[in-house]
Amino acid sequence: MLKRILKILLALVIVVVAAVGGGLAWLRWGNGYKADGELQMAGLTAPVRVLRDAHGIPYIFAQTTPDLIRAQGFVTAQHRLFQLEAYRALIYGRVAEVVGEVGLASDKEMRTLGLTRNAQRHAKLLSPEARDFLTWYAEGLNAYAALTSDHPIELKLAGFRVGPWSVDDLVAVLHFVNYSHATNYKAELLMQAMIDKLGFEKAKALFPLNVNPDRKAQLASLGTTQVVEGLNVQDLILQSGSPIAPIELGSNNWAVGATRSASGATIVSNDPHLDARTLPGVWHPVGLFAPGIQAIGAALPGVPGLTIGRTPHVAFGVTNGYGDSQDLFIETVDPANPANYLDNGASVPFETREEIIRVKDAKAPNGIREETLTVRSTKRGPVVGNAANGRVLSLRMASAEIPGGGLGIEKLLTAKTVQEVDAAAQQMGVMYFNYVFGDSSGAVGHRATGLVPLRASGQGVFPKPADTAANDWRGFIPPDKLPGQIAPARGWVGTANHDTQPDNYPYHYGSYFSPPYRYGTIKNRIENGPAMKAADHLALMQDISNAQARGLAPKIVAALQGGKHADLAAILASWDFHERTDSAAPTIYHSIYEALATQTFSDELGPELAKRWLSNWYTWQSRFDALLADPASPWFDDTATPSVETLPDMIRRATDIARADLEAKYGAAPQAWLWGKAHTIAFVSPLRRSGPGKDLLGTTPKAYAGSGETVQRGLSGFGQGFEARFFASLRFIADFSDSEKVMAAVSGGVAERQFGPHQKDQLEAWMGGRLLPWWFAPAAVEANARHTLVLKP
């Protein structure tokens, strides 16, 4: 989700910067919000106090739960109204109206998918408790929206029109989170392209290999289904140049119970990995206090309550679970009537609707032109692409079929045990998280969430023909049967986007997961190290040992020793696999690793398809690890040469390529190829993402340790250099032996306002590996308050 928002904001930069011109000084004094004194807030039933600490974190004290959530909406809008309106424009397909042609592809995609239509359907089915929770939050957003004099200047410069927020809008935000977390369709398209290129039997050898280190046997993942070769998908609305979020979103979370904790108290740790390079970041820190509620943590703007947090009784954190809730179906257009499609032999009309998209255009009358988009749908879902021989692809999404009821998020603030958090998680049909949680008794638990279909075919790896019942959905996995465990005997739980399906799991929860490198490191430390203090959890979050390199690096050394690259072999031979910024070994290793993967597969797949496959890390890394165990695997043979190449041959070829690239960038001396020069991280303002002034409004690039394979994540785009794009957008540790605070830091700040004191004031601690106190005890909040705002009815 977030990468899409960031790219849309990049387009907004053009609008904003043009308007700003030389007015940066004006921004400095004119872009604040009221943090002291009093403000009238419509909808409240009693006064609400908002205390802010030295980092601007708001702590909201209300006399009732409805007023608490209303005030949360109000304060969130104070800090993130620009971000909220960017979300809404994107979700509703209204970006082109603000930024012009560059937003049109995204608008077409969102209108085709119909997420807002699904959200409107879902909103009608909400439980009264869930509807009230969203209604109160929307009332707070709208109360702030009415205070136009306090709005951020960025919002005005971008040209957004602030309108009222509804329950439908807030459910739409949840559905967009759903779409971004559950985009298995990308992997299906990729697998189909490989089937078209190689044929099914050969392509099957490269399908994702998902590893659960806690499982003794590999689960079957393909089931039985008809394979269509030569589908040749074209005109795909989902790949039309729109800024779609990469599916390499990832995170770590774990919880240790009494037997694994040095104090005997539960500790919950979480560091969600997102592309949070645009300030102030993704998460909104907030404290919530009312009779029966005492909570501190982080919320997603547009989602009330806390997504990550703690109360006196429980603490919880999330990772992306990658539940497979989407399937592409191959539909056959009726050759006798192209307005129809064939469904089990019957000719059925496509459902059609027209969407009018407004596009900013200086050449059009009144500066706006309109484009008409015709959307076709089958009974499974919208048509998203064309294929060979009179076929089209439809996308079926579980989010379009959610049965209603609660959302789960409204239960977390008052849950008292791991069993109650689990019950709340089981209601989260619209979000695909791995929730990890613990309670004050020392118990811990894990539950994967989301509405996941029961597939008659048994697989969700590649598109299926729609004209047979054998490929259809047959209900959904019962929520209490989704992967999870409560109070396990081992005394801890954890996830790192890896496959959490246990042995003999009878369902297909997903087929696209992270390799187990990060989870293996976490598991090894917790199970084989001493009982942990909070400081040990922070050290584990910042672990920069590369478990994947431990297997491949010795093979590289063996292939290079005694040859022209013996100097590189010597550097790698002395490497301890920790990816420090002052070491050249990580730079050498990752350069060879990427070149080796490219050289291995480009001959069979062709350069373009190989690039697509390798750009999706989770689809190939574990499979590649398995191939590396057989140096004579035919995949290492270059089919374009008369000789038969093996793994050592390809390593030497890859090293030739890597060395030439590194010498061109950093000079001839390998000792100078430091990881900190290559692997950097930089933060930008939405006002200026590139060009003069970028560093002034954001930050200069900084060296960053770790990589995509380490617990301290710094994932880069394959073949695009080593700039860290996905990283810990938040580090959060809740220690039940500390009743005063949690320790946390976001990669930015609380408020989006340019030149405001809290746009990036947590970044120094975050970059330095330090955490900050987010106050939990009301007395500690009062003692550390720097500002007090009273919201009055």
Coordinates of C-alpha atoms in Angstrom, one line a residue, residues 118 178 182 184-185 188 323-329 344 379-382 394-403 432 451-466 468-477 508-509:
N118 CA -16.7 -3.8 -2.1
N178 CA -6.4 -5.8 2.2
A182 CA -3.0 -9.9 -0.4
N184 CA -1.1 -12.9 -4.8
Y185 CA -2.3 -12.2 -8.3
E188 CA 0.0 -15.9 -10.4
G323 CA -2.8 -15.0 3.0
D324 CA -3.9 -15.9 -0.5
S325 CA -7.3 -14.3 -1.0
Q326 CA -7.2 -13.6 -4.7
D327 CA -7.4 -15.9 -7.7
L328 CA -7.2 -15.1 -11.4
F329 CA -9.6 -17.1 -13.5
N344 CA -20.2 -24.1 -17.4
K379 CA -19.7 -13.5 -11.6
R380 CA -16.2 -14.0 -10.2
G381 CA -15.0 -10.4 -10.5
P382 CA -13.8 -7.7 -12.8
S394 CA -11.1 -12.1 -14.1
L395 CA -10.0 -11.4 -10.6
R396 CA -11.9 -12.9 -7.7
M397 CA -11.2 -11.3 -4.4
A398 CA -12.4 -12.6 -1.0
S399 CA -12.8 -9.0 0.1
A400 CA -15.8 -8.7 -2.2
E401 CA -17.5 -11.5 -0.3
I402 CA -16.8 -10.7 3.4
P403 CA -19.8 -11.8 5.3
Y432 CA -4.0 -10.3 6.2
L451 CA -10.7 -14.4 4.7
V452 CA -9.0 -17.1 2.7
P453 CA -10.9 -19.3 0.3
L454 CA -11.2 -23.1 0.3
R455 CA -10.1 -23.9 -3.2
A456 CA -11.6 -27.0 -5.0
S457 CA -8.4 -27.0 -7.1
G458 CA -6.2 -26.9 -4.0
Q459 CA -3.9 -24.3 -5.5
G460 CA -3.6 -20.6 -5.9
V461 CA -0.2 -20.6 -7.7
F462 CA -1.3 -19.8 -11.3
P463 CA -4.5 -18.8 -13.1
K464 CA -7.2 -21.5 -13.5
P465 CA -9.9 -22.0 -16.1
A466 CA -13.2 -20.7 -14.9
T468 CA -15.3 -26.0 -14.5
A469 CA -16.6 -26.4 -10.9
A470 CA -13.3 -28.2 -10.0
N471 CA -11.5 -24.9 -10.0
D472 CA -14.1 -22.9 -8.0
W473 CA -14.1 -21.7 -4.4
R474 CA -16.0 -23.8 -1.8
G475 CA -16.3 -21.4 1.1
F476 CA -13.5 -20.1 3.3
I477 CA -11.1 -21.4 5.9
H508 CA -4.0 -23.7 1.3
Y509 CA -3.4 -20.4 3.2

